PDB file of C-alpha atoms in Angstrom:
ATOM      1  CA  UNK D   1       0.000   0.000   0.000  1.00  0.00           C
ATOM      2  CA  UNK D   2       3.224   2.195   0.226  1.00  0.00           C
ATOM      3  CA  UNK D   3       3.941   2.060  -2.742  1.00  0.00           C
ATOM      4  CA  UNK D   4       0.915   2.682  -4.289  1.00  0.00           C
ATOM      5  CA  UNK D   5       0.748   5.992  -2.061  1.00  0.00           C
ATOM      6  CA  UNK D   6       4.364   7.082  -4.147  1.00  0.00           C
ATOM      7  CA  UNK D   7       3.706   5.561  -7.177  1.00  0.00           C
ATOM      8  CA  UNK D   8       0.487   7.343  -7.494  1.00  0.00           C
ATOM      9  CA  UNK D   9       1.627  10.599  -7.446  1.00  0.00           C
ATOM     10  CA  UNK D  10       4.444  10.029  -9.745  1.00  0.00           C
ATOM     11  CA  UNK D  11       2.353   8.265 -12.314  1.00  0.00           C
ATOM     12  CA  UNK D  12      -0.140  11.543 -12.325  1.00  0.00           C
ATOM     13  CA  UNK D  13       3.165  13.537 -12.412  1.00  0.00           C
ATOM     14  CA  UNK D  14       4.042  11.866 -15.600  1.00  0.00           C
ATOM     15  CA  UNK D  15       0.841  11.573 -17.393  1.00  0.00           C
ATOM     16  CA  UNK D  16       0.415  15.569 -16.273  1.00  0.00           C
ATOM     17  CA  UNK D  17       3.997  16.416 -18.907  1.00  0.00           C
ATOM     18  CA  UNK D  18       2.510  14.248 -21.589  1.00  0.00           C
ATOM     19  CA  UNK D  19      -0.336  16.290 -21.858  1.00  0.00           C
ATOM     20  CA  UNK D  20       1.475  19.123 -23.378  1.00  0.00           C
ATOM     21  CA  UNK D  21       3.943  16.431 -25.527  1.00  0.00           C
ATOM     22  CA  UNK D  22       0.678  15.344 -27.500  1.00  0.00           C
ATOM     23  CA  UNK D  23      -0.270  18.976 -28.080  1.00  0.00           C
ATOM     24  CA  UNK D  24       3.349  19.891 -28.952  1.00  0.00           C
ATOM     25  CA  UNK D  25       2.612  18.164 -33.058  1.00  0.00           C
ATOM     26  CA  UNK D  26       0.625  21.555 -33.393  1.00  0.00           C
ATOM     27  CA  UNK D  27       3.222  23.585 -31.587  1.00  0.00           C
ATOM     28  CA  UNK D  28       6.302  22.000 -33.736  1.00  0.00           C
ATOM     29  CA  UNK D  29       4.422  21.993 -37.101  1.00  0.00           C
ATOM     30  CA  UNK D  30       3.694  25.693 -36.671  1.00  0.00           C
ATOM     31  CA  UNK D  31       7.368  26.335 -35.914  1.00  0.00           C
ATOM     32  CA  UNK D  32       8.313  23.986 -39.304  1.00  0.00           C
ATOM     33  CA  UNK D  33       6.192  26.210 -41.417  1.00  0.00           C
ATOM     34  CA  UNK D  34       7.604  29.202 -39.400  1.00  0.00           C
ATOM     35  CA  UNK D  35      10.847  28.391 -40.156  1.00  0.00           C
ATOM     36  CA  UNK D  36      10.355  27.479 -44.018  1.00  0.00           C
ATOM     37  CA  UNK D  37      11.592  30.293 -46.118  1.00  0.00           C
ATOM     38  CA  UNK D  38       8.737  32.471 -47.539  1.00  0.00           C
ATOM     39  CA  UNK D  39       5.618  30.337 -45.552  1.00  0.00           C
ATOM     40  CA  UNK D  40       6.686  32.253 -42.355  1.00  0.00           C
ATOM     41  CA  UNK D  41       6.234  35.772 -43.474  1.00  0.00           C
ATOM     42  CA  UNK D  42       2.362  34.831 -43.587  1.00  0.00           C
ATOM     43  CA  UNK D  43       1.774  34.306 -39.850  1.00  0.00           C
ATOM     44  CA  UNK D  44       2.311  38.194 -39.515  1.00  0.00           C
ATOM     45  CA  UNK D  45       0.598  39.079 -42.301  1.00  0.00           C
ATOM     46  CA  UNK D  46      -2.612  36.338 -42.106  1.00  0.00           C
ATOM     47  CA  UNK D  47      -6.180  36.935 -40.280  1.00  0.00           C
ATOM     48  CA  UNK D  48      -5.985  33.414 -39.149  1.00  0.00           C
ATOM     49  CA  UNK D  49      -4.798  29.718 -40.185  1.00  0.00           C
ATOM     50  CA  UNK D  50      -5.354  26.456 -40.167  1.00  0.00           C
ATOM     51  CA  UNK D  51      -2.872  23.868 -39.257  1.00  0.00           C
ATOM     52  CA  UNK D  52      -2.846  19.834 -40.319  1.00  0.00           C
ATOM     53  CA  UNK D  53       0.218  18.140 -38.671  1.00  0.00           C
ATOM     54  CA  UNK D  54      -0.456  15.103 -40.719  1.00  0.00           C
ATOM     55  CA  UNK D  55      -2.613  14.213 -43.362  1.00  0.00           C
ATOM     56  CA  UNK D  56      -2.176  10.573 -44.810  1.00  0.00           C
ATOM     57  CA  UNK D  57      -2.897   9.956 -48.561  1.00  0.00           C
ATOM     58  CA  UNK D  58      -3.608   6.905 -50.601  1.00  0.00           C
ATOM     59  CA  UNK D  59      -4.079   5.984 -53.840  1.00  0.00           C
ATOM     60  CA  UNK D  60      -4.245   3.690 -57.232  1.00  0.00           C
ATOM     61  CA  UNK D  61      -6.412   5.130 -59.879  1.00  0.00           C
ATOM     62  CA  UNK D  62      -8.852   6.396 -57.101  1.00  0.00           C
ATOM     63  CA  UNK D  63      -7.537   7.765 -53.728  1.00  0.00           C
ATOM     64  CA  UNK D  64      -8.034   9.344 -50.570  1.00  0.00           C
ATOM     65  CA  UNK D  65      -6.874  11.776 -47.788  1.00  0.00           C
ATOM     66  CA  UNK D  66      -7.834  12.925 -44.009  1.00  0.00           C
ATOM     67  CA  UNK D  67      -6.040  14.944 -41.755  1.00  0.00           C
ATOM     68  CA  UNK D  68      -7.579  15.964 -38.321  1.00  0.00           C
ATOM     69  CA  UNK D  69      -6.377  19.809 -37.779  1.00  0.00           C
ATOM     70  CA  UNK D  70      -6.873  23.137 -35.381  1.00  0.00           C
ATOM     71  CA  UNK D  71      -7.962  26.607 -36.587  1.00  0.00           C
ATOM     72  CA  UNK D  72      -6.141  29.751 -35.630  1.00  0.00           C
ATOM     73  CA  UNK D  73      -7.324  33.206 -35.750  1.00  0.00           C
ATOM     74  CA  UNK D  74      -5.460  36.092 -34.833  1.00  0.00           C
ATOM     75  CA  UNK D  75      -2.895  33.489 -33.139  1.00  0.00           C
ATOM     76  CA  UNK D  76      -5.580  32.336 -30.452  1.00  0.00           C
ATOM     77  CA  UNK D  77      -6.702  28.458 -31.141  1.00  0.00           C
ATOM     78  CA  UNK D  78     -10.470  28.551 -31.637  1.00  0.00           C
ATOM     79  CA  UNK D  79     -11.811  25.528 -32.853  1.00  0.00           C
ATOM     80  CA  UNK D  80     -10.851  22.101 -34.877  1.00  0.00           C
ATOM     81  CA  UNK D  81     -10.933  21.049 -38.264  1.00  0.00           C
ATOM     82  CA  UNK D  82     -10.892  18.003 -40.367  1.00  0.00           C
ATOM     83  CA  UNK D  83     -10.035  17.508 -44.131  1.00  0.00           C
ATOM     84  CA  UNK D  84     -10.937  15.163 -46.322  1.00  0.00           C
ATOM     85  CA  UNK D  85     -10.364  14.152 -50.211  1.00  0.00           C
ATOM     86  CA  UNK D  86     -11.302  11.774 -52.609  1.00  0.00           C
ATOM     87  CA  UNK D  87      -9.822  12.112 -56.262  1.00  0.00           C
ATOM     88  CA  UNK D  88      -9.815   9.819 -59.494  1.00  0.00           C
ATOM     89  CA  UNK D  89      -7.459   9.700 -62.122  1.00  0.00           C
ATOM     90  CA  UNK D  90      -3.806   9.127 -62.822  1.00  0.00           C
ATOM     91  CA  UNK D  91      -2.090   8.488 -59.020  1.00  0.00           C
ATOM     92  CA  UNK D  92      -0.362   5.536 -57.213  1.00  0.00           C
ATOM     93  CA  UNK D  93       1.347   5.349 -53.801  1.00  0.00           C
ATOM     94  CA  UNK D  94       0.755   7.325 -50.582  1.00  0.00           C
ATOM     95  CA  UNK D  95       2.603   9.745 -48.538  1.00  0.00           C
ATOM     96  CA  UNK D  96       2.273  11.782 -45.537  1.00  0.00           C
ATOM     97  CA  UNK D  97       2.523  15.446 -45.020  1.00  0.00           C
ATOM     98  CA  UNK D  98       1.904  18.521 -42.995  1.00  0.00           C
ATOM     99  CA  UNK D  99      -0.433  21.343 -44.293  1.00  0.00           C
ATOM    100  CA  UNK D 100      -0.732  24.920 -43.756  1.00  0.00           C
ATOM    101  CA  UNK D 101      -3.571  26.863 -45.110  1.00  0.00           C
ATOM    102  CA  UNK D 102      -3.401  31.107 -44.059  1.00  0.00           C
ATOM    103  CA  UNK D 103      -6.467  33.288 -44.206  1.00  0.00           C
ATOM    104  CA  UNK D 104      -5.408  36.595 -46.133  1.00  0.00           C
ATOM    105  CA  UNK D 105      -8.453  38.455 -44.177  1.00  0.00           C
ATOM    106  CA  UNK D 106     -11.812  37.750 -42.053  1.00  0.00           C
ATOM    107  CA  UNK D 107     -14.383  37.309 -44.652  1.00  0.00           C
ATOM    108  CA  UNK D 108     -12.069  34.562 -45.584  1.00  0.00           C
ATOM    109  CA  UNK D 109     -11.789  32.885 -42.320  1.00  0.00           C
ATOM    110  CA  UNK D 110     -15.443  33.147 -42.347  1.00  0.00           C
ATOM    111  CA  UNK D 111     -15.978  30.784 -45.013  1.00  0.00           C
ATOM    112  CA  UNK D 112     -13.903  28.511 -43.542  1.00  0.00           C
ATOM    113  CA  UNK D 113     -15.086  28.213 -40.199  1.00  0.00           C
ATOM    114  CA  UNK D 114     -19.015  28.814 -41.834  1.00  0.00           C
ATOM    115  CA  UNK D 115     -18.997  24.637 -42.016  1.00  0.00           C
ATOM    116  CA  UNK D 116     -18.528  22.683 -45.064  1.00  0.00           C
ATOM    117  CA  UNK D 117     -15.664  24.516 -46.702  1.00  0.00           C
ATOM    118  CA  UNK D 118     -13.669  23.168 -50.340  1.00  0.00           C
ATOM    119  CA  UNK D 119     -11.033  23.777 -52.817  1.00  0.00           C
ATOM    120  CA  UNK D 120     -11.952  24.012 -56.349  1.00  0.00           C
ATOM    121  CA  UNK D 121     -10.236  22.564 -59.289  1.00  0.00           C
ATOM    122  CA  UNK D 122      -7.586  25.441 -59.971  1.00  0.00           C
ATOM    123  CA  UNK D 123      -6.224  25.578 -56.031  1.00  0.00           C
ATOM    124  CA  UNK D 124      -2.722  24.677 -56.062  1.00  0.00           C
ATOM    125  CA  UNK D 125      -0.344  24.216 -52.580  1.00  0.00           C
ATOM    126  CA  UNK D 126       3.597  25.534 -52.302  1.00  0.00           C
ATOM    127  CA  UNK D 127       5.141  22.207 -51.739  1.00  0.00           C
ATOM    128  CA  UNK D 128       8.052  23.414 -49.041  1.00  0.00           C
ATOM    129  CA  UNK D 129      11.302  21.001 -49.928  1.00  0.00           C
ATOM    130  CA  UNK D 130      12.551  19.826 -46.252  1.00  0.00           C
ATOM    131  CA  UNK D 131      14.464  17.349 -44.878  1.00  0.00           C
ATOM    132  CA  UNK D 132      12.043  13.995 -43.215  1.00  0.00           C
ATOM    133  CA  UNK D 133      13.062  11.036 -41.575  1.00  0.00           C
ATOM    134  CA  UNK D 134      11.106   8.618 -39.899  1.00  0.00           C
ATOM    135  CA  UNK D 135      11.991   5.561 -37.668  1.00  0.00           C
ATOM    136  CA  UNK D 136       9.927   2.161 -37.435  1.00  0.00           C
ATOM    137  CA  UNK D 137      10.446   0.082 -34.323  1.00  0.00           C
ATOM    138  CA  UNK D 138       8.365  -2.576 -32.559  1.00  0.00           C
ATOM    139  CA  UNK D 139       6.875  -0.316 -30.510  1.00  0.00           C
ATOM    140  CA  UNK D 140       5.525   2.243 -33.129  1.00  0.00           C
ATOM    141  CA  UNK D 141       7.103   4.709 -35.629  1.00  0.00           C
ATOM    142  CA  UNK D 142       7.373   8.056 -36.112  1.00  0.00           C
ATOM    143  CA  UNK D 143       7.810  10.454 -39.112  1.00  0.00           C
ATOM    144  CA  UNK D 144       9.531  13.729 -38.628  1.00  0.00           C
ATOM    145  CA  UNK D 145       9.886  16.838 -41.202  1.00  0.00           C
ATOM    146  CA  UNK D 146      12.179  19.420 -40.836  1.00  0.00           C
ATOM    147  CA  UNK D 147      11.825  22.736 -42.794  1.00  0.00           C
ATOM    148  CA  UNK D 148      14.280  26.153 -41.853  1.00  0.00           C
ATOM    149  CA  UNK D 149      15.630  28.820 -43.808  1.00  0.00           C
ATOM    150  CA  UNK D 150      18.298  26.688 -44.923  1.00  0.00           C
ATOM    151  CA  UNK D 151      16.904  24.315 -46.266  1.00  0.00           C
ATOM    152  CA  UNK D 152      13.460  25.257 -47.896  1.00  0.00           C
ATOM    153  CA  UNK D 153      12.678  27.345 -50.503  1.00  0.00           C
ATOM    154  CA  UNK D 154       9.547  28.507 -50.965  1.00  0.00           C
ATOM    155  CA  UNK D 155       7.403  30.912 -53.299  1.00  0.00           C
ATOM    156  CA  UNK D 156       3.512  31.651 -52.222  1.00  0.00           C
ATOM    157  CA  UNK D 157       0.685  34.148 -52.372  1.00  0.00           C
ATOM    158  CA  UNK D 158      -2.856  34.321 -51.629  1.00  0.00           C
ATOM    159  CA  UNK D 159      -5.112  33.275 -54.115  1.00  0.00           C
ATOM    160  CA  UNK D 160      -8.828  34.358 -53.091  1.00  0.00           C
ATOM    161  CA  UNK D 161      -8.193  34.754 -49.814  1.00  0.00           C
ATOM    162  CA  UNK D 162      -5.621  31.481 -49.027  1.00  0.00           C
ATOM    163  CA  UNK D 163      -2.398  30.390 -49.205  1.00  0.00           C
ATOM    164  CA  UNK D 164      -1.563  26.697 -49.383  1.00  0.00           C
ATOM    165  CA  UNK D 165       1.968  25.004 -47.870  1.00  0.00           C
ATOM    166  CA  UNK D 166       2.720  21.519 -47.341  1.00  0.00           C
ATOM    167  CA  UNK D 167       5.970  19.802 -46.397  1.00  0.00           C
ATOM    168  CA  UNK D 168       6.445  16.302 -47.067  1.00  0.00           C
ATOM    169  CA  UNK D 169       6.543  14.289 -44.035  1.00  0.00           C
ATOM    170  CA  UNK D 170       7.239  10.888 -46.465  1.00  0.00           C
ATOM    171  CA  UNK D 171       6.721   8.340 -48.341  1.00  0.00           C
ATOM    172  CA  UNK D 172       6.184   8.586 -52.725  1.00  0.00           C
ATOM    173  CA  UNK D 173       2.929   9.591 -54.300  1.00  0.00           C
ATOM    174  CA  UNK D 174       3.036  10.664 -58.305  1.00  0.00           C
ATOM    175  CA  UNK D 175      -0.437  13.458 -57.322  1.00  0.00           C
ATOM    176  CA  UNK D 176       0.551  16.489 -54.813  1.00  0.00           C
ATOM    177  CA  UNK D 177      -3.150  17.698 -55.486  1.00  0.00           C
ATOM    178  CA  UNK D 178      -4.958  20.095 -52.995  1.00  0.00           C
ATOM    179  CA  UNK D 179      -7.959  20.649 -54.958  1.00  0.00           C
ATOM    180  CA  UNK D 180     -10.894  18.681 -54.044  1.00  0.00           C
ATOM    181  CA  UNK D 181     -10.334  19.057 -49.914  1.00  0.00           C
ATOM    182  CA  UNK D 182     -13.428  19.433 -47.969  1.00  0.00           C
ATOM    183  CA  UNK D 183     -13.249  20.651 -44.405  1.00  0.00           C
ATOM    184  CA  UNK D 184     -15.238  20.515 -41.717  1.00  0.00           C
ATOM    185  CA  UNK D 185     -15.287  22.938 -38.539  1.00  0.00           C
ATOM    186  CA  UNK D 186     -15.902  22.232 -34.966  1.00  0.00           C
ATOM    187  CA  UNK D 187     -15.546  25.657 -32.737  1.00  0.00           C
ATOM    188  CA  UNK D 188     -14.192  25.134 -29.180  1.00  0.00           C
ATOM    189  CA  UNK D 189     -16.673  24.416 -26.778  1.00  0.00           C
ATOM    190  CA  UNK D 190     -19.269  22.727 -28.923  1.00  0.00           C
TER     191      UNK D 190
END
């Protein structure tokens, strides 16, 4: 019974610091696309963005995509998103990756957050060239990107009222295709 009395404590101690590690894959894919040549400059300049640490995508002649995400605006977190594609044609493989979408103003963030929000046809994505790695074990794997000044080398702009970035978090897909997402958003607190 002693030992349950210090192991207690120490188990709530630990599960209390990996709260904030399984919010930190917002936190560090914010700082990637902070730190990835010309996607940074939009966090000043945006009303608001929306932030996909992973979105899986998988295809042969007819694929898919979903990425679970949080929406930004004016730097405060205020509500969740998901994102979801389904596309037919010419692809084959999958891949992971992160995505960044920036709100030029308000009436744009509007229509996002309004509820069923998608790109059309002609919407296009800066693909952000990065370094990845990832690690399999028996225990799980990870995938890792890694985007700075250094190393990426990017060209954007808003295109009515967005801005599209992704960095590659791995794996070998022959469609880098953003058009055809449909979000979803949930505000906090409902």
């Amino acid at each position: 019974m002693r030992k349950l009395r210090f192991l207690l404590p120490a188990f709530a101690a630990m599960l209390l610091a990996a709260g904030p590690a399984l919010a930190d894959k917002y936190t560090d894919t914010i700082s990637l696309f902070k730190n990835a040549g010309q996607s940074g400059a939009f966090f000043g300049k945006s009303y608001g963005y929306a932030v996909f640490p992973t979105i899986g995508k998988a295809g042969l002649g007819v694929g898919g995509a979903y990425g679970e995400g949080r929406v930004y605006e004016k730097g405060k977190y205020v509500g969740d998103t998901k994102m979801t594609q389904l596309s037919i044609g010419w692809q084959a493989g999958g891949e992971g990756y992160s995505e960044m979408i920036f709100f030029q103003d308000k009436r744009s963030f509007d229509e996002f957050t309004a509820g069923n929000f998608e790109f059309g046809a002609n919407v296009s994505a800066v693909v952000i060239t990065a370094a990845a790695s990832g690690t399999a074990t028996t225990t799980g794997s990870t995938a890792t990107a890694s985007g700075g000044k250094k190393d990426a080398s990017t060209a954007g702009k808003y295109d009515k009222g967005t801005a599209i970035f992704v960095i590659s978090k791995g794996g070998l897909m022959y469609d880098a295709s953003v058009s055809g997402q449909k979000f979803s958003y949930k505000p906090l607190g409902k």
